[in-house]
GROMACS .gro file of C-alpha atoms in nm:
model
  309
    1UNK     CA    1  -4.020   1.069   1.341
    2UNK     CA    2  -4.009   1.344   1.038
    3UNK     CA    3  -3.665   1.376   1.097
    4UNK     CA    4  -3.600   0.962   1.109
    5UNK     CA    5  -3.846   0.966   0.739
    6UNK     CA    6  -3.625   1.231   0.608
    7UNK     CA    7  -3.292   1.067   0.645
    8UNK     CA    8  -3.417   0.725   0.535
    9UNK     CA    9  -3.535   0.908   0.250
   10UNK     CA   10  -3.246   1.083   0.166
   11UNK     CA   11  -3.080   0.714   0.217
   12UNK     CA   12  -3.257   0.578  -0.026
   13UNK     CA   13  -3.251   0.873  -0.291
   14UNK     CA   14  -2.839   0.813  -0.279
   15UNK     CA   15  -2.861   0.424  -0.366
   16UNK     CA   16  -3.103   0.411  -0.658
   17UNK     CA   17  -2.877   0.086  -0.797
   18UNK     CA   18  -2.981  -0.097  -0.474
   19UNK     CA   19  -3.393  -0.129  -0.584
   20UNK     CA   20  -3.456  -0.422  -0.718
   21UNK     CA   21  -3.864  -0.299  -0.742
   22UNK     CA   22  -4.045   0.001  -0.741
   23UNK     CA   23  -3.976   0.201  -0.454
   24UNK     CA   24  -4.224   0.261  -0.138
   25UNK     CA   25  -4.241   0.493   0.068
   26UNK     CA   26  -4.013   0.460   0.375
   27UNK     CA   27  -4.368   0.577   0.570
   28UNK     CA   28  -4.508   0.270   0.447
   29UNK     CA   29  -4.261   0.038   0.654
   30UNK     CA   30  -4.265   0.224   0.997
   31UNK     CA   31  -4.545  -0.010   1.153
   32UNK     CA   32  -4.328  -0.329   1.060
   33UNK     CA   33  -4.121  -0.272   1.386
   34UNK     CA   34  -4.120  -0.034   1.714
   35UNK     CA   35  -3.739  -0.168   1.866
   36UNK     CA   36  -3.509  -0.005   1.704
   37UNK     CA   37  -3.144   0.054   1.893
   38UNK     CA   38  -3.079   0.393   1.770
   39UNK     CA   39  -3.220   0.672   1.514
   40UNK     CA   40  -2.935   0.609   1.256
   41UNK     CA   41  -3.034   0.193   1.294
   42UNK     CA   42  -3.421   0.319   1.235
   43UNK     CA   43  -3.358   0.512   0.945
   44UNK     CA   44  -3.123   0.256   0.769
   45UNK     CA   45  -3.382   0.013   0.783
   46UNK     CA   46  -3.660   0.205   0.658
   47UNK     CA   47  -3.466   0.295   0.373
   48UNK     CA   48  -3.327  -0.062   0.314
   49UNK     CA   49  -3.679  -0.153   0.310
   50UNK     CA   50  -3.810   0.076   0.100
   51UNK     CA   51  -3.548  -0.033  -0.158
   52UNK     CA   52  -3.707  -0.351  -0.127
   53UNK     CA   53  -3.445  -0.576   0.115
   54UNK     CA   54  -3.627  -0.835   0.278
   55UNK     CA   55  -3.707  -0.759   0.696
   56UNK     CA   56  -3.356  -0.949   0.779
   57UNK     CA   57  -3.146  -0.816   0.567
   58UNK     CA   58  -3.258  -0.446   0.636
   59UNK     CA   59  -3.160  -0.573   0.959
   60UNK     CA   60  -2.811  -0.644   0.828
   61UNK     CA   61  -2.806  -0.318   0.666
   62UNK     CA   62  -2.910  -0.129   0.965
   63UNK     CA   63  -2.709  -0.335   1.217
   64UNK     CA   64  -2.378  -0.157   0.944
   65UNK     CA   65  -2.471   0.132   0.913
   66UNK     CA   66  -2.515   0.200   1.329
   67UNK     CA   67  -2.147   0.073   1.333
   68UNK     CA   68  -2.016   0.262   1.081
   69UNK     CA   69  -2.149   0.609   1.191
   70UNK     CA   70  -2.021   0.513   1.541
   71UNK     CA   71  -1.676   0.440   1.416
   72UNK     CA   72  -1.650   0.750   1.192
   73UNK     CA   73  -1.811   0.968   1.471
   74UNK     CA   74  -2.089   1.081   1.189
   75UNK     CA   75  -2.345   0.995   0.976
   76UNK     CA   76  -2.293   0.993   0.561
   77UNK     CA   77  -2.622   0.910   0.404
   78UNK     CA   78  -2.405   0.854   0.064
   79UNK     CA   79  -2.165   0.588   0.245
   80UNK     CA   80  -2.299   0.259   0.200
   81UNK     CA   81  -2.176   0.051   0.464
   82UNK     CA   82  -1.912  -0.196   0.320
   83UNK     CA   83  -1.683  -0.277   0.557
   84UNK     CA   84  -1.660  -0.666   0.713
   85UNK     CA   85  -1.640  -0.509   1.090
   86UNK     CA   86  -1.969  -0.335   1.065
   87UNK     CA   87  -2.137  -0.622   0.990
   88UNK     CA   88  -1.964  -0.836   1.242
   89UNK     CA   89  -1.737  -1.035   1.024
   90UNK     CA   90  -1.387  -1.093   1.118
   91UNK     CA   91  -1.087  -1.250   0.986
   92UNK     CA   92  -1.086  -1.607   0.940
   93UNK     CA   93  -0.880  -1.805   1.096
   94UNK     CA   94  -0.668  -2.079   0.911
   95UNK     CA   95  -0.778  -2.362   1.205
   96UNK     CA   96  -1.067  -2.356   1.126
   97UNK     CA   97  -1.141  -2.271   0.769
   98UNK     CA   98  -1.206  -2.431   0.484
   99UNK     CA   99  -0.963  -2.537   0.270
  100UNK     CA  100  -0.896  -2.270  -0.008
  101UNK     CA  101  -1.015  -2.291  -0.365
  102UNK     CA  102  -0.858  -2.046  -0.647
  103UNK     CA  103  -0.968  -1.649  -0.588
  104UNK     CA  104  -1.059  -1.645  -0.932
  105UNK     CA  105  -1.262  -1.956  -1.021
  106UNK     CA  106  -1.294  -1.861  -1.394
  107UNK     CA  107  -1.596  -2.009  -1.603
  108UNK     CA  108  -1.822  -2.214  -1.355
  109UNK     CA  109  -2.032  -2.462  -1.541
  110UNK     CA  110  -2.327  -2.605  -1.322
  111UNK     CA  111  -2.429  -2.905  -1.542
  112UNK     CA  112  -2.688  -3.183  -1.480
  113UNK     CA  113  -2.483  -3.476  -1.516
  114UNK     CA  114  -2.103  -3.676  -1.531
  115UNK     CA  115  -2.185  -3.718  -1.955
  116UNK     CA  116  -2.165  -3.321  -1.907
  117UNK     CA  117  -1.891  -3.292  -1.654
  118UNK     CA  118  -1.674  -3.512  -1.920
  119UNK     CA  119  -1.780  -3.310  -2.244
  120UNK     CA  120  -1.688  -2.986  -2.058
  121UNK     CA  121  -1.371  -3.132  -1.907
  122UNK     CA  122  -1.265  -3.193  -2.245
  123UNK     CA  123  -1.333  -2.876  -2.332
  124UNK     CA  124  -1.145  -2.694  -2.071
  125UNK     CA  125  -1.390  -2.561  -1.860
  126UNK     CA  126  -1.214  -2.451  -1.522
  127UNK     CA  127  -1.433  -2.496  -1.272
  128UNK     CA  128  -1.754  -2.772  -1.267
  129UNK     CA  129  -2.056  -2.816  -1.061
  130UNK     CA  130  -2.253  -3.180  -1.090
  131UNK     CA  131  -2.612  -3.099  -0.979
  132UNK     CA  132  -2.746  -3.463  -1.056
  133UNK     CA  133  -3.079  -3.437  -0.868
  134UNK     CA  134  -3.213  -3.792  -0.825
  135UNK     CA  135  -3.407  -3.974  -0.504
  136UNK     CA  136  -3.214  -4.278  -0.643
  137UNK     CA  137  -2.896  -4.284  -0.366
  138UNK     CA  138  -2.709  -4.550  -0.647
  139UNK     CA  139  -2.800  -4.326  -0.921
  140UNK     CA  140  -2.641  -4.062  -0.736
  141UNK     CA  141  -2.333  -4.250  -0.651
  142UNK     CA  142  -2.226  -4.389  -0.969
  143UNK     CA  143  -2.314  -4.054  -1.093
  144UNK     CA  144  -2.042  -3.833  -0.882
  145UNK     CA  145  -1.811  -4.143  -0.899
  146UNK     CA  146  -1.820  -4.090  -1.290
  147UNK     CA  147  -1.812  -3.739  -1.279
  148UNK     CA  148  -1.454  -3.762  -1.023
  149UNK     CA  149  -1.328  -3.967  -1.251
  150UNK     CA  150  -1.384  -3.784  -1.571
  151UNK     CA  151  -1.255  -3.465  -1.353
  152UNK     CA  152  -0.901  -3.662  -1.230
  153UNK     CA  153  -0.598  -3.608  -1.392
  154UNK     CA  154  -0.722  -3.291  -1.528
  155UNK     CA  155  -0.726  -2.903  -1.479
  156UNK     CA  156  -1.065  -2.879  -1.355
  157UNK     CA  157  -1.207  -2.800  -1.044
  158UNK     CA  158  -1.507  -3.023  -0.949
  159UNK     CA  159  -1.771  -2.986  -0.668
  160UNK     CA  160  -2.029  -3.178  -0.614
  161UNK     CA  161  -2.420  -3.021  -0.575
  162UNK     CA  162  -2.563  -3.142  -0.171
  163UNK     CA  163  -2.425  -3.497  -0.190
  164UNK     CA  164  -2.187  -3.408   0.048
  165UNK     CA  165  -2.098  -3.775   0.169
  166UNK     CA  166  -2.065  -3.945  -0.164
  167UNK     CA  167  -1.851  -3.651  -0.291
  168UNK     CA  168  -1.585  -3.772   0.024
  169UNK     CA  169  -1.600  -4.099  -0.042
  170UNK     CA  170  -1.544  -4.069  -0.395
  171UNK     CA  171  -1.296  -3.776  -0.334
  172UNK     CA  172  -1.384  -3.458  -0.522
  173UNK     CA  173  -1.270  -3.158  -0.537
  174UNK     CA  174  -1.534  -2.996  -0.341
  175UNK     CA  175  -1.918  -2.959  -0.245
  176UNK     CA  176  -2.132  -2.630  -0.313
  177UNK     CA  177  -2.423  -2.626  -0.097
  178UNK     CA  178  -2.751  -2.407  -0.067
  179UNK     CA  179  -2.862  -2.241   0.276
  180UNK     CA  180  -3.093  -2.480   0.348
  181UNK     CA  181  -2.853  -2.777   0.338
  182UNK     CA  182  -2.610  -2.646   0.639
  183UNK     CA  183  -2.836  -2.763   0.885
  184UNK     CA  184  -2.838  -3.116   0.743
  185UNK     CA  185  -2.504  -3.148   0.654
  186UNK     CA  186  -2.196  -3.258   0.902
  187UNK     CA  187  -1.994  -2.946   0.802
  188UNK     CA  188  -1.708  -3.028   1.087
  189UNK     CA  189  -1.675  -3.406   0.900
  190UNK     CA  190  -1.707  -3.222   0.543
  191UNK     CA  191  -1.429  -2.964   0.694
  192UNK     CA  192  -1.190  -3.271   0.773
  193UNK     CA  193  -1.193  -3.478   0.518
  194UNK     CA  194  -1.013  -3.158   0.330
  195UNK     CA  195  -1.243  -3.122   0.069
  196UNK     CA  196  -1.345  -2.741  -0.050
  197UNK     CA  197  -1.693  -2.598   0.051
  198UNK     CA  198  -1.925  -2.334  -0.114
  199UNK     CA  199  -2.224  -2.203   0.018
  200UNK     CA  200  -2.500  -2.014  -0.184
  201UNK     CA  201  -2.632  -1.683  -0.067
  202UNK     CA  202  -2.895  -1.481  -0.143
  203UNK     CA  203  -2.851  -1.105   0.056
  204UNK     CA  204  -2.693  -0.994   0.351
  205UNK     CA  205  -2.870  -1.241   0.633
  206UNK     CA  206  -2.698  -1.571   0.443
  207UNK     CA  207  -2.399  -1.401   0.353
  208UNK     CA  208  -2.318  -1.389   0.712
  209UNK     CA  209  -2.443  -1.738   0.767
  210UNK     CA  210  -2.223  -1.860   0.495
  211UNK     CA  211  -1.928  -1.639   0.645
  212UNK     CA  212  -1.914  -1.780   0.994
  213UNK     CA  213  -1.839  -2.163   0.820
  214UNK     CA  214  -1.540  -1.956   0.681
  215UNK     CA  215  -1.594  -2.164   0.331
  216UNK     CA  216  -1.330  -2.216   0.024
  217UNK     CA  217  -1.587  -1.952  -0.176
  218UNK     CA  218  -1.918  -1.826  -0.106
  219UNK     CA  219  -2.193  -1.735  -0.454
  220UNK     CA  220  -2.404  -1.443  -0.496
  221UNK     CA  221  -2.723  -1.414  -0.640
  222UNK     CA  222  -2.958  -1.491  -0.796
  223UNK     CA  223  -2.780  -1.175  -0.976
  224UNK     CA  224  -3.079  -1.202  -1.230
  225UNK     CA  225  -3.448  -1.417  -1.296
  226UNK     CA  226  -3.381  -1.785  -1.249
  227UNK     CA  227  -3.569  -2.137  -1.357
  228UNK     CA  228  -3.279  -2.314  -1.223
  229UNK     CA  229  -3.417  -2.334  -0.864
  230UNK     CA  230  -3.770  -2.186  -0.667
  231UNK     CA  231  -3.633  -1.878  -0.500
  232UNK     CA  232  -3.746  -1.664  -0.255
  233UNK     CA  233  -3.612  -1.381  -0.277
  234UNK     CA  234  -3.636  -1.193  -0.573
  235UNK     CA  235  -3.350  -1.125  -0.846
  236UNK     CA  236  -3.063  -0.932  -0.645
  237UNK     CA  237  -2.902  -0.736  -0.962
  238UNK     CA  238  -2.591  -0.586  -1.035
  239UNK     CA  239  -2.607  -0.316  -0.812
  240UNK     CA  240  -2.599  -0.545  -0.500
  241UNK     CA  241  -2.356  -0.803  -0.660
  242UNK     CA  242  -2.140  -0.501  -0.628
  243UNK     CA  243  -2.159  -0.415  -0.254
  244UNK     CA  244  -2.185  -0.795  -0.173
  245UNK     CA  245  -1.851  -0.843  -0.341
  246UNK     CA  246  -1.671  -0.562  -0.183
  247UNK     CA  247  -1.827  -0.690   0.174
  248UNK     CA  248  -1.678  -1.026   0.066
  249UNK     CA  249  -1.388  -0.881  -0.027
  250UNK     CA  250  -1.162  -1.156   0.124
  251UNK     CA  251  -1.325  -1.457   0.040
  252UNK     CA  252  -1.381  -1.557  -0.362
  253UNK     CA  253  -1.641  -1.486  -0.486
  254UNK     CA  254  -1.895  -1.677  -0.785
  255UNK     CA  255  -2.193  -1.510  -0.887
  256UNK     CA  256  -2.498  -1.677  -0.976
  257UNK     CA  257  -2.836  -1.707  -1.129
  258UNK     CA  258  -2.942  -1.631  -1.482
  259UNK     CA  259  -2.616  -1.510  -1.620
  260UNK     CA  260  -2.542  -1.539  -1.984
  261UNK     CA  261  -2.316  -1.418  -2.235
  262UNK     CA  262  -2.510  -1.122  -2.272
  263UNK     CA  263  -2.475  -1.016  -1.932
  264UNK     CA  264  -2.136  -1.167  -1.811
  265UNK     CA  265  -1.928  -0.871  -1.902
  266UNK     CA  266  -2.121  -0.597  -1.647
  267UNK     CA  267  -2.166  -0.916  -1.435
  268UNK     CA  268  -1.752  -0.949  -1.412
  269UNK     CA  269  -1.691  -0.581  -1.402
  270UNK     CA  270  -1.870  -0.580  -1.062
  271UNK     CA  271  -1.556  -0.708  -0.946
  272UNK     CA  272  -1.691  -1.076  -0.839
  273UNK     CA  273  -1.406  -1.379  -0.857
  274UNK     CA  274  -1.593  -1.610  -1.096
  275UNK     CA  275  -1.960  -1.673  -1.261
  276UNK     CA  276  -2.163  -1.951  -1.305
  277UNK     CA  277  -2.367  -2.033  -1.563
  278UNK     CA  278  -2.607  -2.299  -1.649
  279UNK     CA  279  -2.784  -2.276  -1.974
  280UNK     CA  280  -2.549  -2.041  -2.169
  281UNK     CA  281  -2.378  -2.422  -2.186
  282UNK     CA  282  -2.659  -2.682  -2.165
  283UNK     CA  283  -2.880  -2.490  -2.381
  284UNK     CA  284  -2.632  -2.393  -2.635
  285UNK     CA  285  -2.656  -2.511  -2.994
  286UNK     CA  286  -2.283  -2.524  -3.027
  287UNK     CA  287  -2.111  -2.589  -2.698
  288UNK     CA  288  -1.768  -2.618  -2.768
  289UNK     CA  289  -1.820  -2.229  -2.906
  290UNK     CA  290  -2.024  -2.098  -2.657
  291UNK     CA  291  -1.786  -2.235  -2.389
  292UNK     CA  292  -1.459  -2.058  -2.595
  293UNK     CA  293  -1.677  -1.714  -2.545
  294UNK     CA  294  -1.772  -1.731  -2.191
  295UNK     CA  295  -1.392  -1.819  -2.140
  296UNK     CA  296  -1.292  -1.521  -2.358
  297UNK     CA  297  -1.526  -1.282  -2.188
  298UNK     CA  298  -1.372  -1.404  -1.809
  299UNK     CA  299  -0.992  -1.371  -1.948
  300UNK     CA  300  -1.065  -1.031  -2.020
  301UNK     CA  301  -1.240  -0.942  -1.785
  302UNK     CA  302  -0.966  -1.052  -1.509
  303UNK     CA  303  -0.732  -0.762  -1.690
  304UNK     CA  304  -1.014  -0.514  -1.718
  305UNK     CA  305  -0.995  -0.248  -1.424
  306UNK     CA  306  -1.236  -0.286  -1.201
  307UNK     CA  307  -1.597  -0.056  -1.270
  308UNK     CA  308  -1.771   0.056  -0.962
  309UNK     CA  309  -2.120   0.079  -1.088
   0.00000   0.00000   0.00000
């Protein structure tokens, strides 16, 4: 067991970027579970827990990192696991994917309602999210009807937040939803009627969920503290926006949750295909110029070389 602490300690000493709170003891995790597959499995999980990963997606982490050292015949306590085979994913296949979506998505706007979706079509906005939430099913449809038709004949990309039904019949773009509305949802019908699909993530565990529907584009976050939406886990930061992208390599990418102007250029230089943003716009004072900025910082961003933090 000394010799198990001591490598999940050295694991943990490499990845300092990866905490997201202060750091415990890997000791302090070791009564938490008693089947582990293998020593390397063990001590990648008691160091992805003492980094402070949730229980399943140390699992994740370990799960990669028992792969990895088998496939390079050794064990690199510096070599964060990153490749898709480690962690089970493989390629997707055309049949049965999603339809695709840009690999750059550019500003992402997540707005409230179609006045919204029509002010920022106006103002060029790329890519638009309606997230009307409402019990009212006619509010909701004359809502997403509006916003479609404020989005047609235009360059922007619309997807509509859950309503996954109404945005088919009144023929969006696409449909973003959260983890917890892909067991409600008839993916297989949404997959057919050739609309685009995202799917929020929050760590390794949904990543993979959100993988196997092989959607247009899956987010990643929250990258930072959000009042957008009770989460629970906490803020991921840009440390593990990083890894998640490269993991995600060949799917694009939108990061999300409590990015701003502020933070959107270290947010971008992670390497991530888009960002979304929600009250950088709705809360501005002057939207038309905080909208030309967040553009600006994207553009240049996209011919920036890529920072490996």
């Amino acid at each position: 067991m000394n010799e198990i602490l001591q490598r999940a300690s050295t694991i943990a000493q490499h990845h300092p970027q990866l905490q997201i709170a202060p750091a415990l003891p890997c000791q302090t995790f070791v009564s938490e579970r008693h089947d582990y597959p293998s020593p390397v499995y063990q001590s990648a999980w008691l160091a992805a827990r003492s980094l402070g990963f949730i229980a399943k997606d140390a699992e994740c982490i370990a799960s990669a990192w028992d792969a990895q050292s088998l496939r390079n015949q050794s064990f690199d306590p510096a070599a964060w696991p990153c490749h898709p085979a480690d962690f089970g994913l493989t390629p997707t296949h055309h049949s049965s994917s999603f339809p695709p979506c840009p690999e750059k998505l550019g500003l992402y706007a997540v707005v409230p309602d179609a006045q919204w979706v029509d002010r920022l079509v106006q103002l060029g906005v790329p890519t638009v999210q309606l997230r009307f939430k409402s019990d009212d099913l006619h509010a909701v449809q004359t809502q997403i009807q509006s916003a479609v038709k404020a989005a047609s004949n235009s360059s922007s990309l619309l997807f509509i937040n859950d309503h996954w039904q109404q945005a088919i019949d009144a023929g969006a773009y696409g449909v973003h939803l959260g983890q917890e509305d892909l067991q409600e949802a008839s993916l297989n019908r949404l997959r057919t009627s050739g609309l685009r699909l995202g799917i929020s993530s929050h760590g390794y565990s949904e990543m993979l969920v959100a993988h196997a529907w092989q959607p247009s584009y899956v987010a990643l976050g929250a990258v930072f503290p959000t009042t957008l939406k009770r989460m629970e886990t906490a803020p991921q930061g840009l440390g593990r926006l990083e890894h998640y992208v490269r993991l995600m390599h060949a799917t694009p990418t939108v990061a999300i949750g409590g990015i701003d102007l502020a933070s959107l250029p270290a947010v971008m230089k992670t390497g991530v295909g888009s960002a979304a943003v929600v009250r950088a716009i709705t809360g501005a004072q002057d939207v038309a110029a905080a909208v030309a900025s967040l553009k600006t910082c994207i553009a240049q961003a996209s011919i920036e070389p890529r920072h490996f933090l």
